[in-house]
mmCIF file of C-alpha atoms and ligand atoms in Angstrom:
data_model
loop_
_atom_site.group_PDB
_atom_site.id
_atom_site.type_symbol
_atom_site.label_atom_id
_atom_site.label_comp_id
_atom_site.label_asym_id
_atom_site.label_seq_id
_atom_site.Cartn_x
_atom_site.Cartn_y
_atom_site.Cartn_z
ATOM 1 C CA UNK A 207 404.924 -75.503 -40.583
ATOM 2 C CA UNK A 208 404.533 -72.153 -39.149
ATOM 3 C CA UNK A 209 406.444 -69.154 -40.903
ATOM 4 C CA UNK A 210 407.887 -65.981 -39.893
ATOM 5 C CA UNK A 211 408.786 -62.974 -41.571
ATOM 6 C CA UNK A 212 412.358 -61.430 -41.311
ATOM 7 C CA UNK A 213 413.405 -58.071 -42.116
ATOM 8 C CA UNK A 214 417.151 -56.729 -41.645
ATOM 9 C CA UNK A 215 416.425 -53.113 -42.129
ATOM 10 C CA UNK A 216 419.572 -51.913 -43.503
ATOM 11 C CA UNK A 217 420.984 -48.054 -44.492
ATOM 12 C CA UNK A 218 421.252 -48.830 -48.038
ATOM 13 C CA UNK A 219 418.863 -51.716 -48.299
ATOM 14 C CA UNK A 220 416.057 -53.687 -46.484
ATOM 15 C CA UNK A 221 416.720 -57.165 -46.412
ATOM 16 C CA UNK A 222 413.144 -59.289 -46.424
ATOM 17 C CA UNK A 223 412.272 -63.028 -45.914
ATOM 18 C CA UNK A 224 409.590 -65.525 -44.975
ATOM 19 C CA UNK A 225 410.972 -68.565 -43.730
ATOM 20 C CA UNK A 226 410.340 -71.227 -40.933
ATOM 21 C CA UNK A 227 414.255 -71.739 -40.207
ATOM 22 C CA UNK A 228 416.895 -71.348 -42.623
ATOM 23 C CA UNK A 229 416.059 -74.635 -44.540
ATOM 24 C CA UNK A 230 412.748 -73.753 -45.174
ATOM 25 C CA UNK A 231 413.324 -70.304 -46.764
ATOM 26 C CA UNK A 232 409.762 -69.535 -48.915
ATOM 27 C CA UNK A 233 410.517 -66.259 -50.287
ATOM 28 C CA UNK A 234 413.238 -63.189 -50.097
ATOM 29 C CA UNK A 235 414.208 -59.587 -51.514
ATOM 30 C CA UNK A 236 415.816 -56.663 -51.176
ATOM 31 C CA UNK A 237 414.492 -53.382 -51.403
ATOM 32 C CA UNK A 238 416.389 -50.388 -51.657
ATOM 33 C CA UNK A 239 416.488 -47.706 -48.351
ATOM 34 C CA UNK A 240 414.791 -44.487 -49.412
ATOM 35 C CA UNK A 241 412.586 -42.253 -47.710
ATOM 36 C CA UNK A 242 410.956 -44.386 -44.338
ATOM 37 C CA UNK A 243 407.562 -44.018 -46.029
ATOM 38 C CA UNK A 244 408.319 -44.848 -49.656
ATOM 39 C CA UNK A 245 410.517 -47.795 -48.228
ATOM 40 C CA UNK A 246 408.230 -49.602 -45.667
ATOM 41 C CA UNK A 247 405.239 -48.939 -48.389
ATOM 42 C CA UNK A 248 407.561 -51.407 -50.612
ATOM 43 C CA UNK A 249 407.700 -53.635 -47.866
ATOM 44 C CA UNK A 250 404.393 -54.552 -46.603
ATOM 45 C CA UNK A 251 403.941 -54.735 -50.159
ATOM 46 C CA UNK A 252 406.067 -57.491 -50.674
ATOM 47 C CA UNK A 253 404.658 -59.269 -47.516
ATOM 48 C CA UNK A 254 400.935 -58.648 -49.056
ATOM 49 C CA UNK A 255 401.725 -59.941 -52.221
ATOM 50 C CA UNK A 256 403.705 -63.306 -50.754
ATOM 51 C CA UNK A 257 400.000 -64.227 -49.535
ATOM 52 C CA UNK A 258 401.836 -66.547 -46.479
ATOM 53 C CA UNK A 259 399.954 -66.085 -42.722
ATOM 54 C CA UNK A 260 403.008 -65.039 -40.164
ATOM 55 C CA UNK A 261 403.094 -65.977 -37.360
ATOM 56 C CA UNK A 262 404.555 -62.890 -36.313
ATOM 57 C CA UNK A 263 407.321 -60.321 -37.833
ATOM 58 C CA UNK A 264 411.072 -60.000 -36.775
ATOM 59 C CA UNK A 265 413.087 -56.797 -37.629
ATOM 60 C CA UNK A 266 416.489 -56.337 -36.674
ATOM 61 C CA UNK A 267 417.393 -52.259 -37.396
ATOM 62 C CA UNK A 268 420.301 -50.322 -38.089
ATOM 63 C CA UNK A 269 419.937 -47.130 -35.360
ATOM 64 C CA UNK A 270 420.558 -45.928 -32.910
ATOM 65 C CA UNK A 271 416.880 -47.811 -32.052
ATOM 66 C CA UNK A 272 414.418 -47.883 -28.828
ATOM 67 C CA UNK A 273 414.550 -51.300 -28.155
ATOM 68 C CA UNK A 274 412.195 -51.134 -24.399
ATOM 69 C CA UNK A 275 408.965 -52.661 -24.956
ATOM 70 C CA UNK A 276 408.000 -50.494 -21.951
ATOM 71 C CA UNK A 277 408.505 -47.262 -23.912
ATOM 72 C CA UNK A 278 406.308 -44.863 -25.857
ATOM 73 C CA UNK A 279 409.319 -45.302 -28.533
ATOM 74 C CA UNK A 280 409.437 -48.662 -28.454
ATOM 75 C CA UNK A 281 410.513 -49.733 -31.899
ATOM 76 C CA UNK A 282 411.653 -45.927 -33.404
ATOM 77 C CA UNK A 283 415.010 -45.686 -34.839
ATOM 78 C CA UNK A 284 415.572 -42.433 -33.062
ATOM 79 C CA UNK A 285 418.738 -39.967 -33.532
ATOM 80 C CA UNK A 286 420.062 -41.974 -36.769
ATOM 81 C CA UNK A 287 422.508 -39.678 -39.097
ATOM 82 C CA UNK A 288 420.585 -40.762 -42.110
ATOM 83 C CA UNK A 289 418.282 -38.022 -43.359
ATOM 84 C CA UNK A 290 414.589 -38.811 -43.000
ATOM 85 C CA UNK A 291 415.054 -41.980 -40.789
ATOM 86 C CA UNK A 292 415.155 -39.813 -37.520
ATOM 87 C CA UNK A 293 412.238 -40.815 -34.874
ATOM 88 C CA UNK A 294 410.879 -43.463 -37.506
ATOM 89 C CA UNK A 295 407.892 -45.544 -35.920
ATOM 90 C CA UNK A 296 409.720 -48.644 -37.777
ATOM 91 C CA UNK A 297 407.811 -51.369 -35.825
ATOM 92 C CA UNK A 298 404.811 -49.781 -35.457
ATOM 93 C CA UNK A 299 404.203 -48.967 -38.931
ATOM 94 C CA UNK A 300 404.259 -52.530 -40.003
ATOM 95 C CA UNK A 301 402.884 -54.033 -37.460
ATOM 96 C CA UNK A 302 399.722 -51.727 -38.202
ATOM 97 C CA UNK A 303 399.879 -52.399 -41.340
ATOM 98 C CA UNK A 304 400.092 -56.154 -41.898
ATOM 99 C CA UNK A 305 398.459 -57.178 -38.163
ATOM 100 C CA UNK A 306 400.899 -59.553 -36.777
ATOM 101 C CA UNK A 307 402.767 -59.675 -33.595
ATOM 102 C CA UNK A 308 406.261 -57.551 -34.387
ATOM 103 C CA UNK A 309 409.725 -57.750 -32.297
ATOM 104 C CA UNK A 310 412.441 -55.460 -32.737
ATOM 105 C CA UNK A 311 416.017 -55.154 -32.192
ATOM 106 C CA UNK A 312 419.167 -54.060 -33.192
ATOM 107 C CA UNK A 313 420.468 -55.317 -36.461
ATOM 108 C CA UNK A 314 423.565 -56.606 -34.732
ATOM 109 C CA UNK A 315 421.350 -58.138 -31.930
ATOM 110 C CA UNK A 316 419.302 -59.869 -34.298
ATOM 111 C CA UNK A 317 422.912 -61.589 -36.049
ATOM 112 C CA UNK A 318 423.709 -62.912 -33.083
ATOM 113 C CA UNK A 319 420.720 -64.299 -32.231
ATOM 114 C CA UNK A 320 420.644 -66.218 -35.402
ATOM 115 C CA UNK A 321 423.928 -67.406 -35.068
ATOM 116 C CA UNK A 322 423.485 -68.320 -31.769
ATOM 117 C CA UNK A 323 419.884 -70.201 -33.091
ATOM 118 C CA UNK A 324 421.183 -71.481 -36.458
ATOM 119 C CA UNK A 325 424.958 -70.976 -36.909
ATOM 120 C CA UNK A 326 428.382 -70.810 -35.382
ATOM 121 C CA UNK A 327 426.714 -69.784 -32.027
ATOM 122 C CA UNK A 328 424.877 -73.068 -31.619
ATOM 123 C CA UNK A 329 424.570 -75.251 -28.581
ATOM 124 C CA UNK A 330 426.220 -72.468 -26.296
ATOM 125 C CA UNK A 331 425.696 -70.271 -23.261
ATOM 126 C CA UNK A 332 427.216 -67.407 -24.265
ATOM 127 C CA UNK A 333 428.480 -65.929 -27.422
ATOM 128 C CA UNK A 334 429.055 -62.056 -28.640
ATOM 129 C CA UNK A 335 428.454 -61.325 -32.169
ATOM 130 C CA UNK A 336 430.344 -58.456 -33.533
ATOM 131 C CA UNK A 337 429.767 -56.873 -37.453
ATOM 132 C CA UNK A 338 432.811 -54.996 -38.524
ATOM 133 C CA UNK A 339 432.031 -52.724 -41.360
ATOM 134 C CA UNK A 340 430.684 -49.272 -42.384
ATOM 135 C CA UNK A 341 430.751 -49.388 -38.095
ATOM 136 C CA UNK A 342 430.924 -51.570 -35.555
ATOM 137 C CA UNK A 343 428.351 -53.410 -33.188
ATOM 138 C CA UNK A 344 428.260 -55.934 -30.875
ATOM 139 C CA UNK A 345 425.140 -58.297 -29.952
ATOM 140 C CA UNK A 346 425.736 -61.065 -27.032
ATOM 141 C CA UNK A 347 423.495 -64.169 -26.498
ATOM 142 C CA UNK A 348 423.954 -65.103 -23.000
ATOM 143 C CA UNK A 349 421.604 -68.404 -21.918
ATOM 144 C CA UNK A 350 419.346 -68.298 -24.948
ATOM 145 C CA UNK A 351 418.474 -64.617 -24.235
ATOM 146 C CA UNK A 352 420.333 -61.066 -26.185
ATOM 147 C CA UNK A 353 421.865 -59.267 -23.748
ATOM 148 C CA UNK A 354 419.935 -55.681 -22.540
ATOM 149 C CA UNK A 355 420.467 -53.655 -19.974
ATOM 150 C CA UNK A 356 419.755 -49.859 -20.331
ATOM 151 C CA UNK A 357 419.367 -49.898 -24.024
ATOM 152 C CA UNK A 358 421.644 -52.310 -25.820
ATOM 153 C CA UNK A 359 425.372 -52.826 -26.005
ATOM 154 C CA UNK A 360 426.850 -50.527 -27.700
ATOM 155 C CA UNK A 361 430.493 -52.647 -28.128
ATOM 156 C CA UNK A 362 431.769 -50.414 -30.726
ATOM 157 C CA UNK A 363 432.540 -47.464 -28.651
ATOM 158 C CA UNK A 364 435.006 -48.757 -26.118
ATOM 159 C CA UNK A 365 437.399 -47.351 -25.391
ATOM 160 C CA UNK A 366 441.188 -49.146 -26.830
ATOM 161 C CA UNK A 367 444.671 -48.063 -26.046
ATOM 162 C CA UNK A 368 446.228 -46.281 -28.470
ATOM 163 C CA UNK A 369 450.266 -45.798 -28.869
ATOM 164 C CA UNK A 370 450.232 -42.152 -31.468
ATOM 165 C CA UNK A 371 453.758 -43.232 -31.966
ATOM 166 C CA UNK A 372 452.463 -46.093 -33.591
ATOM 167 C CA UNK A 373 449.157 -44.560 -34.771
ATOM 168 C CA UNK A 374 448.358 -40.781 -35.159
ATOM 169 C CA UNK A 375 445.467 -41.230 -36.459
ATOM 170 C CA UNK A 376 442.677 -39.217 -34.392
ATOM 171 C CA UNK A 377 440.222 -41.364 -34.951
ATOM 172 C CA UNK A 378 436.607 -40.961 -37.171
ATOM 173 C CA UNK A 379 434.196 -41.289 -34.367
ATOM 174 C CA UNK A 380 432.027 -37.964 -33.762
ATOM 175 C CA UNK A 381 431.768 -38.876 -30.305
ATOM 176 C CA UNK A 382 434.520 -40.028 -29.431
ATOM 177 C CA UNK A 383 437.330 -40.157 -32.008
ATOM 178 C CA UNK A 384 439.336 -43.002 -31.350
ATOM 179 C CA UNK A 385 437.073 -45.330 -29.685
ATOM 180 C CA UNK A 386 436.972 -49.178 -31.251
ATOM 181 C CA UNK A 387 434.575 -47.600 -33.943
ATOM 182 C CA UNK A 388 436.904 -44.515 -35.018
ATOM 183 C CA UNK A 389 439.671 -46.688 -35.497
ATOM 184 C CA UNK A 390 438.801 -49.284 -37.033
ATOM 185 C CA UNK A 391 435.026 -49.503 -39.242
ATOM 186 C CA UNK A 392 435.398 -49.461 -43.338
ATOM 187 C CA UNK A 393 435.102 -45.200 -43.138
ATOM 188 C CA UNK A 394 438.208 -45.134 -40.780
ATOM 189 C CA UNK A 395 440.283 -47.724 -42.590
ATOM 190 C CA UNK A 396 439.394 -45.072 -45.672
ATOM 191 C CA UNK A 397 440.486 -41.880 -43.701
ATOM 192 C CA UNK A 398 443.169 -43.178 -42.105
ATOM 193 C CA UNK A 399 444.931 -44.646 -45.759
ATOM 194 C CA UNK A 400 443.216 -42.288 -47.852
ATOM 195 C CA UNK A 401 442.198 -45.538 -50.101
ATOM 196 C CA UNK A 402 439.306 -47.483 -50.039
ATOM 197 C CA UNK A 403 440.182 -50.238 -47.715
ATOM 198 C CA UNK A 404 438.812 -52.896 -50.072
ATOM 199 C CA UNK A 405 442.448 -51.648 -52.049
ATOM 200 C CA UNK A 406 444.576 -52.221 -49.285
ATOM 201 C CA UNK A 407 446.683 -55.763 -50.089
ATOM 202 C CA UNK A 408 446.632 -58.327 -47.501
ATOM 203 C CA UNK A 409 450.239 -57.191 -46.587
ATOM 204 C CA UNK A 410 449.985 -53.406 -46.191
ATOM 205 C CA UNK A 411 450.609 -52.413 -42.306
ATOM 206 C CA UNK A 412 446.902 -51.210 -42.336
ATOM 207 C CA UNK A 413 445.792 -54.592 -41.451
ATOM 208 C CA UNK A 414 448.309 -55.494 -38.530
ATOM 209 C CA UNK A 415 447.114 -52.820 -36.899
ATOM 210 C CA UNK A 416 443.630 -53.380 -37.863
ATOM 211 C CA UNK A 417 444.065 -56.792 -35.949
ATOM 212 C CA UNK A 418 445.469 -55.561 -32.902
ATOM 213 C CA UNK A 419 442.976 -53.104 -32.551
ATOM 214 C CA UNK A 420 440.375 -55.806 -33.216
ATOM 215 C CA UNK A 421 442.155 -58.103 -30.300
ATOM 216 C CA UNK A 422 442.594 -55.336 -27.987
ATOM 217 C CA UNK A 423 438.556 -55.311 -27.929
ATOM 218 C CA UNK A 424 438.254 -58.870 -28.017
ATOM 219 C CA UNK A 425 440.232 -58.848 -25.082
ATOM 220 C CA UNK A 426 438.170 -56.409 -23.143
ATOM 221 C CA UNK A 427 435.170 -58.855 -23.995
ATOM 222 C CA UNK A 428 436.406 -61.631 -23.473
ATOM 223 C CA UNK A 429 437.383 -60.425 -19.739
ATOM 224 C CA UNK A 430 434.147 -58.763 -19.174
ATOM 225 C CA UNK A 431 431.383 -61.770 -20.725
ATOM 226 C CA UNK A 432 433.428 -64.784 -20.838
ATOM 227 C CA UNK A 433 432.264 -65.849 -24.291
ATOM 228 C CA UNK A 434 432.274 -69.477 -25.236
ATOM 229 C CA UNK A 435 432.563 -68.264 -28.695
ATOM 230 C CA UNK A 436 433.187 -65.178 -30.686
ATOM 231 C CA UNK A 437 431.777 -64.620 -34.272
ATOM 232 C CA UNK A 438 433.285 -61.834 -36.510
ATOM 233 C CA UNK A 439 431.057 -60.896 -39.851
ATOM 234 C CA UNK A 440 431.068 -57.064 -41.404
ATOM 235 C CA UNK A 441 432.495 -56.459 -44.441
ATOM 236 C CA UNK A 442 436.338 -55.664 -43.045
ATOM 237 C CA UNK A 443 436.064 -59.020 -41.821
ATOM 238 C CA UNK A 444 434.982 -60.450 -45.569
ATOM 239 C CA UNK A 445 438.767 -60.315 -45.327
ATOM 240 C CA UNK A 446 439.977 -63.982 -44.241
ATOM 241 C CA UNK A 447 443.790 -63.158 -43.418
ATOM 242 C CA UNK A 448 442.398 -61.252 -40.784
ATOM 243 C CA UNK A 449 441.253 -63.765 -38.581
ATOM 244 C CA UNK A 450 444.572 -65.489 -38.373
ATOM 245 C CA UNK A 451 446.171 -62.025 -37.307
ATOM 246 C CA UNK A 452 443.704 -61.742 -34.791
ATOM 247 C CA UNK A 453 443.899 -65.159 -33.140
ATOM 248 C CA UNK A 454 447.819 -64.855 -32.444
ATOM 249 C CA UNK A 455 447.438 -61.188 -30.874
ATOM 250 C CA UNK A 456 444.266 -62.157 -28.461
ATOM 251 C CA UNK A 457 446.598 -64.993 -27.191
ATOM 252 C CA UNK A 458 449.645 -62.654 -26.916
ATOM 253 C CA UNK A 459 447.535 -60.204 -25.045
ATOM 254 C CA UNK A 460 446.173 -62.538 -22.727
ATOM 255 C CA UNK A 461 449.141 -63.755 -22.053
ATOM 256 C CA UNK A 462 448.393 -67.161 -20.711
ATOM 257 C CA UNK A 463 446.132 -65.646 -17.945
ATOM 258 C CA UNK A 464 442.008 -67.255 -19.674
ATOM 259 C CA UNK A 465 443.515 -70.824 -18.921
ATOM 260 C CA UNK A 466 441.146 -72.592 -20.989
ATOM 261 C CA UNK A 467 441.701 -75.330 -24.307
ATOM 262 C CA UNK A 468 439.539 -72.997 -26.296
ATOM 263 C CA UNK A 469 442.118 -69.928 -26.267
ATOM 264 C CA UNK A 470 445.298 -72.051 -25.866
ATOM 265 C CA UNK A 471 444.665 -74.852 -28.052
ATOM 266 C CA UNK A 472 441.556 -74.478 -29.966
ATOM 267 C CA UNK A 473 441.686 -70.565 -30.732
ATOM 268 C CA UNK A 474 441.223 -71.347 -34.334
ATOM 269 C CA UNK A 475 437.301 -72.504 -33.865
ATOM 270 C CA UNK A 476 436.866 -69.954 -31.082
ATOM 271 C CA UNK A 477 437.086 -66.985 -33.022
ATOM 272 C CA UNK A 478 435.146 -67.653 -36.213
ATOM 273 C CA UNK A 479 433.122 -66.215 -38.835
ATOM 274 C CA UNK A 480 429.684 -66.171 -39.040
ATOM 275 C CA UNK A 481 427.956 -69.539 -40.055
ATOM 276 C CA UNK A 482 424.840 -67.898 -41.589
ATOM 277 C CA UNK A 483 427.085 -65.530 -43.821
ATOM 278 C CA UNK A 484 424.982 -62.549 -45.002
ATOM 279 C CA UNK A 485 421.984 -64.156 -43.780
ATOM 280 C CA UNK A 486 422.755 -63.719 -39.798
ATOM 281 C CA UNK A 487 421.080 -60.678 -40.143
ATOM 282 C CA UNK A 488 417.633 -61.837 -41.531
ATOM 283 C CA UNK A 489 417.628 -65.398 -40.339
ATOM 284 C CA UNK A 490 418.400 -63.436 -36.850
ATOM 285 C CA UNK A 491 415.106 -61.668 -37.409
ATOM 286 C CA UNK A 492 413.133 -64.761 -37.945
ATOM 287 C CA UNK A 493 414.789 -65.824 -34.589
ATOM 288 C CA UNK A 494 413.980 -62.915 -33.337
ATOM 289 C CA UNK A 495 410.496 -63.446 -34.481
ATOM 290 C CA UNK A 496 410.027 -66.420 -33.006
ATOM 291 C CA UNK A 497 411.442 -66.491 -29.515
ATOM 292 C CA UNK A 498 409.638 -63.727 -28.264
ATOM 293 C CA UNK A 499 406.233 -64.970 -29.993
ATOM 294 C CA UNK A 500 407.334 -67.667 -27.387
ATOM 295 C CA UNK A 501 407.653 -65.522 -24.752
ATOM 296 C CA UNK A 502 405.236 -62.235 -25.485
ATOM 297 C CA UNK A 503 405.806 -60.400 -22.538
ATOM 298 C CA UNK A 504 409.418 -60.023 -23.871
ATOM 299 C CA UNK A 505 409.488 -57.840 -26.385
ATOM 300 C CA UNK A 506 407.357 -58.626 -28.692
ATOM 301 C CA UNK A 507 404.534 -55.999 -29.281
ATOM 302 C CA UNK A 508 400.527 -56.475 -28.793
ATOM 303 C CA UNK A 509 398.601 -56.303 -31.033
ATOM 304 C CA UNK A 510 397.360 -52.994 -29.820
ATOM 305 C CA UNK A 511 400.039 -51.450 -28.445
ATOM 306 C CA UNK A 512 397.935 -47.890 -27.251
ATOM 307 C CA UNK A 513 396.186 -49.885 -25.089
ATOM 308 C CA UNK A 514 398.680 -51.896 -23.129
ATOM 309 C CA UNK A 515 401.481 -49.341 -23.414
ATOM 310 C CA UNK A 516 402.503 -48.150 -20.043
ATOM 311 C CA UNK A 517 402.585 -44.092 -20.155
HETATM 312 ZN ZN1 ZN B 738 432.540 -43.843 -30.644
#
């Protein structure tokens, strides 16, 4: 059996794991997010002391990350908020340092690649991952294959209509205020109800609106990628009533017009939660891990990456 490691490198806390597939899970911790260097020291350490050959590394990142194989940065979490973590060779550094192949992605990207491998994704074309939480991403898996383009998705900051009658709330975003992301991650759900949203029973107003925000951008994506399925983890969505909400506004707002069973009949297995639970993230970077060991010219890095990198 050939393993992989998995790291979901986290803001508060790296997520690590050796496993084949998520049956054949050898080994897994958690280390706490400190400084980069005191942090990935603890984590090569782990994967020295587990004594298993890899067959290569997976990490899926929080970021904003450089996920181009063809740049110098390839593998830097680059203009992150969180002190110390800014232009962070993440990749790189343990790659060097334990000498396997290592491929990098988002840590959204890498959920819905294990869903899509392992969980509520399986057996599909195309299905969008989105983690609702301290913010919001958005990974989609269209014909075995994460969706890139420029960079990566970035589904939380869309743009959603907004009635102030309704909802005065500006909006936490520092770009953009009330995109998807200011309205409706765990830190606006705080500012805009001055309560930690954790607090907020499952019949305050906060969370109808929290649901129509939600199927407003389901909406958009289900327009734009035609998803076959859509899987909704993050903490906010750790909250169940939600998804019920949710279901009954994306059919209101699409009025009838996506004429497929799915949406009309079936909505309740269309959108989901995620099948991995808090291991999408991990299991995604095993995934991650292993497809592009399958395909090396996608992503995953050389073994020496001065020598091959493009300049
Ligand atoms: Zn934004």
């Amino acid at each position: 059996m050939n393993f992989y490691g998995g790291i979901e490198a986290g803001g508060t806390k790296f997520n690590c794991t050796i496993a084949a597939d998520p049956a054949h899970i050898l080994a897994e911790t958690r280390i706490p997010t400190t400084t980069p260097q005191e942090t990935l020291e603890r984590v090569v350490a782990w994967f020295r002391e587990a004594s298993v050959p890899l067959r290569a590394i997976g990490i899926g990142s929080f970021g904003p990350v450089d996920p181009n194989p063809a740049s110098p940065t390839y593998g830097y979490i680059t203009t992150t908020p969180k002190p110390g973590w800014q232009n962070t060779d993440l990749a790189g550094t343990i790659q060097r340092a334990l000498g396997v192949p290592t491929a990098f992605d988002t840590d959204v990207n890498a959920a819905a690649l294990g869903e899509w491998r392992w969980g509520a994704g399986q057996g599909l074309d195309v299905v969008l991952y989105l983690t609702i939480g301290t913010g919001i991403g958005g990974g989609a898996v269209v014909h075995g294959r994460l969706l890139h383009g420029l960079i990566h998705p970035e589904m939380g900051h869309i743009r959603l209509p907004r009635d102030v009658e309704r909802d005065p709330f500006p909006g936490v975003c520092p770009y953009h205020g009330d995109c998807f992301e200011g309205l409706c991650s765990g830190p606006a759900l705080r500012a805009r109800w001055g309560q930690d949203p954790a607090t907020l029973p499952p019949d305050h107003p906060a969370w109808a609106l929290q649901a129509h925000y939600i199927a407003l951008a389901l909406v958009n994506y289900i327009c734009v990628l035609s998803p076959q399925r859509i899987i909704l983890g993050g903490g906010v969505m750790s909250n169940s009533f939600l998804f019920p909400l949710i279901r009954r506004e994306v059919q209101a707002l699409l009025n009838g017009y996506i004429v497929h069973p799915d949406i009309l009949e079936h909505i309740d297995r269309y959108i989901v939660p995620p099948a991995l639970g808090a291991r999408a993230g991990v299991l995604g970077a095993v995934a991650l891990a292993q497809q592009r060991l399958a395909s090396p010219s996608d992503h995953v890095m050389p073994r020496s990456a001065s020598a091959t990198a493009p300049m």
